Coordinates of C-alpha atoms in Angstrom, one line a residue:
X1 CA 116.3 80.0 94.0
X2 CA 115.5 76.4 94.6
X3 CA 111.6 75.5 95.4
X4 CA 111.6 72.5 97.6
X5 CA 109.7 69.3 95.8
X6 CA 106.4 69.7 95.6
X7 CA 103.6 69.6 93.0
X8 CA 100.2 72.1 92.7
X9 CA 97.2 73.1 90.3
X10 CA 96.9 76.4 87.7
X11 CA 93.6 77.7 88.3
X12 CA 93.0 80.9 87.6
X13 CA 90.4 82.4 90.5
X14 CA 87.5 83.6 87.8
X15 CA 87.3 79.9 87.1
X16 CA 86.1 79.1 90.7
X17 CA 82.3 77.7 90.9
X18 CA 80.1 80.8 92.7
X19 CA 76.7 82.0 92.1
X20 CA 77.3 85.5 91.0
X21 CA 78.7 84.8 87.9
X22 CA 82.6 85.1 87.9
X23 CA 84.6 82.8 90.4
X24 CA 86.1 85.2 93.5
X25 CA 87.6 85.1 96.4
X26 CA 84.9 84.1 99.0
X27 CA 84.4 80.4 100.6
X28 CA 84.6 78.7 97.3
X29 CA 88.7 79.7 97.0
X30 CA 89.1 78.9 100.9
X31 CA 87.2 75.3 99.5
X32 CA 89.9 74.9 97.1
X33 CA 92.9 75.4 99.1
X34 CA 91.3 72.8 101.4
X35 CA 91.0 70.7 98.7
X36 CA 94.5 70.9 97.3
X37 CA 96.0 70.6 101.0
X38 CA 94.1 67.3 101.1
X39 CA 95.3 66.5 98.0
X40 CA 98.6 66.9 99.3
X41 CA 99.5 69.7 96.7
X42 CA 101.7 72.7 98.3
X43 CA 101.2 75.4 95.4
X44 CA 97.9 77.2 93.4
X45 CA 99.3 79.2 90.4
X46 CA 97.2 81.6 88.8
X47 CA 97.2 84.4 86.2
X48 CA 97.9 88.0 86.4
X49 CA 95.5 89.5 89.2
X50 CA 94.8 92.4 87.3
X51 CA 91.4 94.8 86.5
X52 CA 91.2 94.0 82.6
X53 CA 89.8 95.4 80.3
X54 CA 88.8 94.7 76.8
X55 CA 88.7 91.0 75.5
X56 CA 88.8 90.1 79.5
X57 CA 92.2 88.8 79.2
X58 CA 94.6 88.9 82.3
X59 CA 97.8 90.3 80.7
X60 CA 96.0 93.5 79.2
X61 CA 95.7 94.8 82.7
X62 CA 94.1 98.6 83.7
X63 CA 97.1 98.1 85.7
X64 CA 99.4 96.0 86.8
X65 CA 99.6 97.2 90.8
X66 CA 95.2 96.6 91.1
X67 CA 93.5 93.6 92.2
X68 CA 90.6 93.2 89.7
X69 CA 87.1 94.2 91.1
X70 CA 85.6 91.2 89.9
X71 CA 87.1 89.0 91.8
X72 CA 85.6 90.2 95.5
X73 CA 83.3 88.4 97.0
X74 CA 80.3 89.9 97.3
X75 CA 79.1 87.6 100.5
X76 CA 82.6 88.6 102.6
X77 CA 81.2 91.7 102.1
X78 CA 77.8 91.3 104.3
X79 CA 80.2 89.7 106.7
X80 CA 82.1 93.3 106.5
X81 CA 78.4 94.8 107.0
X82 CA 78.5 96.8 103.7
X83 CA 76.0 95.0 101.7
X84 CA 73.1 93.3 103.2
X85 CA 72.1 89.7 102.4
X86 CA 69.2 89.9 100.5
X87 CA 71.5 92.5 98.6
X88 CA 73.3 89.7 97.2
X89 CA 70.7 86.8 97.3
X90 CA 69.4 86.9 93.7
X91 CA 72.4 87.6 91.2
X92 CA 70.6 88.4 87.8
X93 CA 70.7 84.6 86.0
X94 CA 74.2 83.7 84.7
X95 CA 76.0 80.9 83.0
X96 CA 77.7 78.8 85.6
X97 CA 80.0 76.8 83.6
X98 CA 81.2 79.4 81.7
X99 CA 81.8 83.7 82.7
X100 CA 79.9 86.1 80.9
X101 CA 81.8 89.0 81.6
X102 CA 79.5 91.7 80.4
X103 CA 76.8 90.8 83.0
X104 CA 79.4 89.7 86.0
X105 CA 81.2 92.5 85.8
X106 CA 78.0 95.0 85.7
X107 CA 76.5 93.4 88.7
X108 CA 79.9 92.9 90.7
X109 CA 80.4 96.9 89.9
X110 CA 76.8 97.6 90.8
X111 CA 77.2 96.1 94.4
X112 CA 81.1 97.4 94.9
X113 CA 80.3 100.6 94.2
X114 CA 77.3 100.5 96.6
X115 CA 79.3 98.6 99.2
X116 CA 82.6 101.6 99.1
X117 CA 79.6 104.5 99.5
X118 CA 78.7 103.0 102.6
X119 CA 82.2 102.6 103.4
X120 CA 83.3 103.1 106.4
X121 CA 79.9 104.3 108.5
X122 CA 78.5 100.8 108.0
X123 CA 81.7 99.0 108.2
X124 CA 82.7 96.5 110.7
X125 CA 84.7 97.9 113.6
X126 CA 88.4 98.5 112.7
X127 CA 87.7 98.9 108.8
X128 CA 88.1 102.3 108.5
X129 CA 91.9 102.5 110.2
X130 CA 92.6 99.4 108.1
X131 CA 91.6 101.2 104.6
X132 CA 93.7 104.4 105.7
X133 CA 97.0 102.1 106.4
X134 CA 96.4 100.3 103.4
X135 CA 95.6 103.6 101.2
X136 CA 99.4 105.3 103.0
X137 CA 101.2 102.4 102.3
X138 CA 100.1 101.7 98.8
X139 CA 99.9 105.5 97.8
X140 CA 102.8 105.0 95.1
X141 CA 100.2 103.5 92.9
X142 CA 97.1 103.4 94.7
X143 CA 97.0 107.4 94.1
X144 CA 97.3 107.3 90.4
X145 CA 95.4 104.4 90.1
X146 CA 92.4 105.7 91.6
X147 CA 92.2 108.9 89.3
X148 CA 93.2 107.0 86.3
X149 CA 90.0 104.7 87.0
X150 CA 87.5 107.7 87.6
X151 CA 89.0 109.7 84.4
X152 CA 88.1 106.4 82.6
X153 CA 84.7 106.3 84.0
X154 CA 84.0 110.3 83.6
X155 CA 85.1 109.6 79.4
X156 CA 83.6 106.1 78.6
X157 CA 85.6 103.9 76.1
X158 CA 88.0 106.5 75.6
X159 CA 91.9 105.7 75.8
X160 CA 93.8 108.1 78.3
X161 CA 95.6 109.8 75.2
X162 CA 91.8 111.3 74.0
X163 CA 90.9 112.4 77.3
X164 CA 91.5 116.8 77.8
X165 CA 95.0 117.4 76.9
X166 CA 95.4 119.1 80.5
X167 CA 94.9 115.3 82.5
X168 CA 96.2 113.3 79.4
X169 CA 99.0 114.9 79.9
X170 CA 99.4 115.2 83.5
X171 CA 99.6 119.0 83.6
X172 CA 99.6 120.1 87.3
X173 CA 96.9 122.0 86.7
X174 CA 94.9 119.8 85.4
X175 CA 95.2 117.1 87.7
X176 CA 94.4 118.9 90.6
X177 CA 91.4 120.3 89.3
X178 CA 90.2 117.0 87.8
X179 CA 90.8 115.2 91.7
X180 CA 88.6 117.7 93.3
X181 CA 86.0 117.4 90.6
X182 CA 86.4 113.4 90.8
X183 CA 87.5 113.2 94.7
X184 CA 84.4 110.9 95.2
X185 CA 85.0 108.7 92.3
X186 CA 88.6 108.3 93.2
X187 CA 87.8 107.3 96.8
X188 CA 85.3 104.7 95.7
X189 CA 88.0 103.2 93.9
X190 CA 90.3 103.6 96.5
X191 CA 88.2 101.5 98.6
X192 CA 87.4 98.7 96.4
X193 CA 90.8 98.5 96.1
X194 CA 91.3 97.9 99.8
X195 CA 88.8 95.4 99.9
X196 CA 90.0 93.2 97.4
X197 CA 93.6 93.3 98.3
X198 CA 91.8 92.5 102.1
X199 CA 89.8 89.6 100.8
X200 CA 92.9 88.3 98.9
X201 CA 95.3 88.4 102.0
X202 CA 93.0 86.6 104.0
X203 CA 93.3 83.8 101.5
X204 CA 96.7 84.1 101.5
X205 CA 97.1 83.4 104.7
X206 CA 94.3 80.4 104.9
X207 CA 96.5 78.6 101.9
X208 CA 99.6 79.2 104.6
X209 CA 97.6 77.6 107.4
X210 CA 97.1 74.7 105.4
X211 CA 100.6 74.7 103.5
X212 CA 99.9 75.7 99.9
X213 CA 101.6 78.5 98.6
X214 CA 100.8 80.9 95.7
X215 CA 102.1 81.4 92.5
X216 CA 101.2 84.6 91.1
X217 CA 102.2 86.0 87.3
X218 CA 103.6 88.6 85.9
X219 CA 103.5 90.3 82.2
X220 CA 106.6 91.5 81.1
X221 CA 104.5 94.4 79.5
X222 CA 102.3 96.6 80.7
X223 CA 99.4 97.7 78.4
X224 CA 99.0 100.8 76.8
X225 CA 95.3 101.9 78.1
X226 CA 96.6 101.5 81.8
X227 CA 97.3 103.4 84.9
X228 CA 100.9 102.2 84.6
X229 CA 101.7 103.8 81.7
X230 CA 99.4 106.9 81.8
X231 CA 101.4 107.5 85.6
X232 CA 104.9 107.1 84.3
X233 CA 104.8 108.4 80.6
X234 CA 108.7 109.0 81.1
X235 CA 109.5 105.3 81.1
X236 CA 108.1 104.2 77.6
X237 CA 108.6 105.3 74.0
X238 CA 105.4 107.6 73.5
X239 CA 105.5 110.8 71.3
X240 CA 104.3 114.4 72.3
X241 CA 100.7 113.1 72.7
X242 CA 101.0 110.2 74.4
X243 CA 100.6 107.8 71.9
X244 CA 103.3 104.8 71.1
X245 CA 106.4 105.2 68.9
X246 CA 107.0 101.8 68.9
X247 CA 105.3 98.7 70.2
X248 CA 106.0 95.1 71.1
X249 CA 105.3 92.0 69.8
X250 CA 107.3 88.5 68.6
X251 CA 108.9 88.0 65.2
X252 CA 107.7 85.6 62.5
X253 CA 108.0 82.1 63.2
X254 CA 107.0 78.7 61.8
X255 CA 103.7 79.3 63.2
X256 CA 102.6 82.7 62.4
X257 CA 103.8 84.1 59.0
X258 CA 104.0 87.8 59.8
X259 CA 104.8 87.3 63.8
X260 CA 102.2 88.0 66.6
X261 CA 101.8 92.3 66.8
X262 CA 101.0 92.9 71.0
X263 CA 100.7 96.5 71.0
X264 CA 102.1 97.1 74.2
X265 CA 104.4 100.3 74.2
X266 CA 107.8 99.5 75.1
X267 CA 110.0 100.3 78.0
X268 CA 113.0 102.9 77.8
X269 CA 115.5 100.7 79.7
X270 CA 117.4 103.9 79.4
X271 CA 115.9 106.1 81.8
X272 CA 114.5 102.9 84.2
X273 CA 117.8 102.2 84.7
X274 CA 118.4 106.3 85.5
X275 CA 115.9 105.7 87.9
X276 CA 117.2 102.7 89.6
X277 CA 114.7 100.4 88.3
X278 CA 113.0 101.7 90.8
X279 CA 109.5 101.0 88.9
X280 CA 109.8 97.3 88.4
X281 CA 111.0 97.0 92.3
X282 CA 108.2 98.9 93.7
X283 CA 106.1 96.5 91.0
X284 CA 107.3 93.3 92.1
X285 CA 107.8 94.2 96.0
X286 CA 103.5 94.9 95.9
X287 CA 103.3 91.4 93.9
X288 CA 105.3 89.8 96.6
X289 CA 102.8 91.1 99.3
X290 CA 100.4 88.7 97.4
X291 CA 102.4 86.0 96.3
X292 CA 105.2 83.6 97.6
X293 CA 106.4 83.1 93.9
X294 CA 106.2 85.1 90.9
X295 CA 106.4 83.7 87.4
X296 CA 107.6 86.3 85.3
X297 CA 105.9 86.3 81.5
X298 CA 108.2 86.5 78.4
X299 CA 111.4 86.5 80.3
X300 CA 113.4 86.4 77.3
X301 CA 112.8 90.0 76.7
X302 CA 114.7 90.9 79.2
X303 CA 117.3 90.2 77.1
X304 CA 116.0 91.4 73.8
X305 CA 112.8 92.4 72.6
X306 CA 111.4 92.5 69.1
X307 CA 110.5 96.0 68.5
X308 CA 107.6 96.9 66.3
X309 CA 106.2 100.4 64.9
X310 CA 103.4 101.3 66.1
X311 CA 101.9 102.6 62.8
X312 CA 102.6 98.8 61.2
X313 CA 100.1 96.2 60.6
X314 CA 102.0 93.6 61.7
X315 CA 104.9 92.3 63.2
X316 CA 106.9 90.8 60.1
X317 CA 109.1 94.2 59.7
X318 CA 110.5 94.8 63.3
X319 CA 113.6 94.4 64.9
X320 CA 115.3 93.1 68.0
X321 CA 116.6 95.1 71.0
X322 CA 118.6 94.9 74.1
X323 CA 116.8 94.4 77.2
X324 CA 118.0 95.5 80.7
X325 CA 119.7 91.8 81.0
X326 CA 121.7 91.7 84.4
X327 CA 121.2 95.3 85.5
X328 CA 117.4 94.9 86.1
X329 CA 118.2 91.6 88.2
X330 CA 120.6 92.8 90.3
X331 CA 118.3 96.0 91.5
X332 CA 115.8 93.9 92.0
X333 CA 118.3 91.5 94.1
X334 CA 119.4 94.6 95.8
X335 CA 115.9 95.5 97.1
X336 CA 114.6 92.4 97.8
X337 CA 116.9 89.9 98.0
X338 CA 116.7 86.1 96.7
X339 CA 114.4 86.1 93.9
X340 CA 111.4 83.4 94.3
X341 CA 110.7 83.5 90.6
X342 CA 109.9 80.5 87.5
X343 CA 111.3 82.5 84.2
X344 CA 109.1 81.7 81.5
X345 CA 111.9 80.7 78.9
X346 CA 109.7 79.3 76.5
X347 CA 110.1 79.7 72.5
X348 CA 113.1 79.8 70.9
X349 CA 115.7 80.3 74.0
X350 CA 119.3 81.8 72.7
X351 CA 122.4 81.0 75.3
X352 CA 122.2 84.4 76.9
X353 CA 118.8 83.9 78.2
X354 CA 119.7 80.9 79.6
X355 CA 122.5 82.6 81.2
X356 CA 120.6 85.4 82.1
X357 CA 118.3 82.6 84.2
X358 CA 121.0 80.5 85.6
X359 CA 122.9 83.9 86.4
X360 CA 120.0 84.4 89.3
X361 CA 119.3 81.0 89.9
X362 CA 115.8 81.0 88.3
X363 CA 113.9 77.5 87.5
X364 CA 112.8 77.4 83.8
X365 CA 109.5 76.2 82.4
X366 CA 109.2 72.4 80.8
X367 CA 105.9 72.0 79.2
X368 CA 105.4 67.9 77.9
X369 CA 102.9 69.2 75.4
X370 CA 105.7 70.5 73.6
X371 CA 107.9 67.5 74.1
X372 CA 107.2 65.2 71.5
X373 CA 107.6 67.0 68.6
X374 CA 111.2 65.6 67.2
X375 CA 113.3 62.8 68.6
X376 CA 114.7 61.9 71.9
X377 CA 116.9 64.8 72.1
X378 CA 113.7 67.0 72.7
X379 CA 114.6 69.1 75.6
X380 CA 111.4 69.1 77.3
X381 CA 110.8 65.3 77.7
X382 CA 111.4 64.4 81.2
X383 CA 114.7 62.6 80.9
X384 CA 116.1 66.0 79.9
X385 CA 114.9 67.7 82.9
X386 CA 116.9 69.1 86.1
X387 CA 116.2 69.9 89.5
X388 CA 115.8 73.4 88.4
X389 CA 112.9 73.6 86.6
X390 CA 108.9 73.6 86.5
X391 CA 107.6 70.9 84.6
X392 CA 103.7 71.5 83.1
X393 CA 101.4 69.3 81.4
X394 CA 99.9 72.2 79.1
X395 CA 99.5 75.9 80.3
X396 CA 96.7 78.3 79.9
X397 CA 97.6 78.7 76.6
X398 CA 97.7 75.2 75.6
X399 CA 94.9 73.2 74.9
X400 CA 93.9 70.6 77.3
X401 CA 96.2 67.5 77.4
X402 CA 92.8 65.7 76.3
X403 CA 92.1 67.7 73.4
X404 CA 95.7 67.9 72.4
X405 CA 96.3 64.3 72.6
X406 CA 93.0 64.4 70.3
X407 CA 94.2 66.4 67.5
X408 CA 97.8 65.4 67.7
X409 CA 99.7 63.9 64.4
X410 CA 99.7 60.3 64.3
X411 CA 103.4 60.3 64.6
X412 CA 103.4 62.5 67.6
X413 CA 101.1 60.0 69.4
X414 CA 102.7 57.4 68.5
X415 CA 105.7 58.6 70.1
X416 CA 103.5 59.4 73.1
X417 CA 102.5 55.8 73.4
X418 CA 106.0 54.6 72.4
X419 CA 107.9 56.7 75.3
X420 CA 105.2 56.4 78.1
X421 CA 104.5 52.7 77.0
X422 CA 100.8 53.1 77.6
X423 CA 97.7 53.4 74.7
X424 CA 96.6 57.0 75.8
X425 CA 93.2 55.9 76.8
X426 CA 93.6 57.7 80.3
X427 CA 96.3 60.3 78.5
X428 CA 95.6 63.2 81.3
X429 CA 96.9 61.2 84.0
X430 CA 99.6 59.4 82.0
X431 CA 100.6 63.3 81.9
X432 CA 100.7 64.3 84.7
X433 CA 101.7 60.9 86.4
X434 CA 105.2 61.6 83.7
X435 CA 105.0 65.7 85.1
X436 CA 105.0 64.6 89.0
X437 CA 107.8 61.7 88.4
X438 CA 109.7 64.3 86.8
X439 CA 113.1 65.6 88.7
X440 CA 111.7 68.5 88.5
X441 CA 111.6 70.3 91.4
X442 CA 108.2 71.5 90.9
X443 CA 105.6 70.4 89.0
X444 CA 101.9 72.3 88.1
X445 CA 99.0 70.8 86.4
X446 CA 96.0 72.4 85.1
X447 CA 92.7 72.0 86.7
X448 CA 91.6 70.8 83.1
X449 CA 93.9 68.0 83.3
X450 CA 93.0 67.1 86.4
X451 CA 89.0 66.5 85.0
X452 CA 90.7 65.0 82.0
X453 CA 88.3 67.5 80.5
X454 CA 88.6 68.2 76.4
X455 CA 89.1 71.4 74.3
X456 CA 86.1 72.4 75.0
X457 CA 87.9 73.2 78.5
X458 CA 90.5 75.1 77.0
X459 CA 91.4 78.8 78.9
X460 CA 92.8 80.3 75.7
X461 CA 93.4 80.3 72.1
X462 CA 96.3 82.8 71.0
X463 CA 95.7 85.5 68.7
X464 CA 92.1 84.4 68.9
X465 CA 90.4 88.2 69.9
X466 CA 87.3 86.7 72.2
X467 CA 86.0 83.5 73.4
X468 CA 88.6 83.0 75.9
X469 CA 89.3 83.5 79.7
X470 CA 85.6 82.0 80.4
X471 CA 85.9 78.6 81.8
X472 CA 84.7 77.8 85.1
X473 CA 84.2 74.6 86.7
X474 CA 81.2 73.0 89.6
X475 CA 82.5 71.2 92.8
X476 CA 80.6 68.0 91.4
X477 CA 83.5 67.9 88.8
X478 CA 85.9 67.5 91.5
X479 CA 86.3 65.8 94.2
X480 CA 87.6 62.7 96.7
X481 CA 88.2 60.4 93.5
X482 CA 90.9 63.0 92.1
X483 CA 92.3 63.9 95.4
X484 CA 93.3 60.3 95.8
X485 CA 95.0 59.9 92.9
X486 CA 96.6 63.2 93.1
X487 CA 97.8 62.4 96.8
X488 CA 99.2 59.1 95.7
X489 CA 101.4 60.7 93.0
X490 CA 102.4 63.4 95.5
X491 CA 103.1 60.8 98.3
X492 CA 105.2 57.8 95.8
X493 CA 107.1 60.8 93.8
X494 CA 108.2 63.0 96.8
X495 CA 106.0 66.2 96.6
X496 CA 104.4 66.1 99.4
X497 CA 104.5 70.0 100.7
X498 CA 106.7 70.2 103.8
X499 CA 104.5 72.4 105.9
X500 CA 101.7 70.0 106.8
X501 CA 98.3 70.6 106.2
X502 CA 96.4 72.5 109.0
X503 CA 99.8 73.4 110.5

């Protein structure tokens, strides 16, 4: 699918300013749209919208059909009339510039689960028949979900596979009588669930009034200590007790010696593709009810994936497998028709990937932090680029262009200064001026590179366990002085969104 020329920010929403400790999806996400459809920017990417869990890292998801609790605004819900104001008037003290997750997820949990028990006598009118469409229509997931979340509360830091054999393993037995000893449980998360997919879709549509659309992201994977994979034990390579056979993760590289071990189970293309696929349409179908486009994660494993044990220490002694390749894409085609996804393609890209991409007419990922490590015939400078593509400055897993640009080689920046024919003393803009004068057709810059902020910025470090996902930033960071600049590089390069703001 071709995207039509524009340009946007990655921001992921827990970054947003806020006083209750996380960013979320009150006023201070409608102020950002505002501010990038002043700026002229038609997209907002963010990461996977998913409950996490350990390490607080979006693509370890509880599952990957939820919205994640933290992210509701606790103020939309005294407009809803289920908390009160002074309720949510003194948040225990919190960092602002950075999340504490421990303490913003225990308060945000204290007042959800207080807001769904008064749910919906205290509701505002129309709430209640709003939460039972949205609880039919999402029962697929929603269902499982919901008991898979109160199981996890009723056995506290324990994985599914260690919970009673008779729920663990989905006995019918068991899981009727563990829903009518949990039916309260299950229909408090239920209803936080309801309210944050609410909260997001009123978002989605201010961004549409104002002519930005949303870029959402999806893991290949899904984790292990999820919903997804507790629900659907037939689709992935577990043994008799639930736990992994094998489990994925990347081979070794020039970088990492022994490979990067994720400990995801894997899929059994096998019997997804018995059922139609039917798991990854009913997946990305919910994600398009949030989204405009999807960027899929690691979408060279669709056509193979380097397959770990699960009883090894790292991933030096695995092996490659055959994705679903064309099969998956075409169900998914099928279902939904034309495809409005980026493929992340980066790493080491073998032809079939490509052709796997081009075969569905999916823009690929150019990222110029990568771009000046060689010579000229470096694929991701700009004057290798195509229309059909999504040019970046960095990622969230790159450092910021400041602090890269920092700690780069000396040869590597003089080849930055050699090909952009400027010092480097303003090297943020000089990227992202090169990203949005790219023929790209799309181009997406972090927020970090937008303050020109260093490493101490940075979103995350790979393979590092904690420390990351916690950057936030203030509105007095951000403002008039980089809207201008952005709106004149949207304006003199072509990307200026072609719904117009407001309309």
């Amino acid at each position: 699918m071709r995207f039509p020329r524009s340009s946007g920010i990655i921001l992921h929403p827990t970054s947003l300013p806020g006083r209750h400790g996380v960013g979320d999806l009150g006023a201070d996400a409608h102020r950002f749209v505002d501010f990038l459809a002043d700026s002229r920017l038609g997209l907002w990417q963010v990461l996977p919208l998913g409950p996490t869990g350990y390490g607080d890292s979006p693509y370890q998801s509880l599952s990957t059909f939820a919205g994640n609790p933290v992210l509701i605004s606790p103020d939309a819900l005294v407009a809803d009339g289920l908390l009160t104001a002074g309720e949510v008037r003194t948040p225990p003290p919190m960092p602002a510039d950075h999340v504490d997750f421990g303490a913003a997820i225990a308060w945000k949990r204290s007042l959800l689960e207080q807001a769904a028990r008064r749910f919906p006598g205290q509701a505002v009118s129309g709430l209640a028949g709003l939460f039972e469409t949205f609880a039919r229509e999402h029962a697929g997931w929603l269902d499982d979900y919901a008991l898979f979340m109160a199981l996890k509360d009723a056995h506290p830091g324990a994985e599914w596979s260690d919970w009673p054999e008779e729920v663990a393993l989905r006995t019918p037995a068991g899981l009727e009588a563990w829903g009518r000893r949990l039916a309260e449980p299950v229909r408090v998360h239920k209803v936080i669930q309801f309210l944050f997919y609410r909260q997001w879709l009123a978002l989605r549509r201010h961004a549409a009034s104002r002519g930005v659309r949303l870029i959402g992201d999806v893991p290949i994977f899904a984790a292990y200590d999820s919903a997804d994979v507790w629900s659907h034990p037939d689709l992935f390579f577990l043994d008799d007790h639930g736990k992994p056979t094998v489990v994925a993760g990347v081979p070794p590289d020039v970088f990492t010696a022994t490979g990067q071990l994720w400990g995801n189970p894997l899929y059994r293309w096998d019997a997804m593709a018995q059922q139609g696929y039917g798991w990854w349409i009913d997946r990305v179908r919910t994600a398009l009810t949030l989204v405009d486009i999807l960027r899929i994660d690691h979408f060279i494993g669709f056509v193979r994936y380097w397959e770990v044990a699960a009883s090894a220490s790292t991933a030096a002694a695995g092996r490659f497998r055959p994705g679903p390749g064309a099969a998956l894409g075409l169900a998914l085609e099928s279902a939904l028709g034309e495809l409005p996804i980026i493929a992340e393609d980066l790493g080491l890209v073998i032809p079939e990937v490509e052709a796997l991409r081009d075969r569905f007419g999916l823009p690929g990922m150019k990222v110029l932090q990568f771009a000046f490590g060689g010579d000229a015939s470096n694929p991701y400078l700009p004057h290798h680029h195509t229309p059909q593509c999504v040019v970046y400055t960095g990622t969230h897993d790159n450092d910021t262009t400041v602090g890269w640009f920092a700690a780069a080689p000396a040869d590597v920046r003089v080849f930055v200064q050699r090909y952009l024919a400027r010092h480097g003393d303003d090297i943020a803009y000089d990227f992202i001026r090169m990203a949005m004068s790219s023929v790209a057709d799309t181009a997406i810059i972090p927020l970090q590179d937008v303050l020109a902020l260093g490493s101490e910025a940075r979103m995350n470090v790979p393979g590092r366990p904690v420390g990351n996902w916690a950057w936030r930033f203030s509105w007095d960071m951000l403002g008039e002085a980089q809207a201008n600049r952005l709106r004149g590089m949207a304006e003199v390069y072509g990307r200026v969104p072609t719904v117009s703001a407001g309309g």
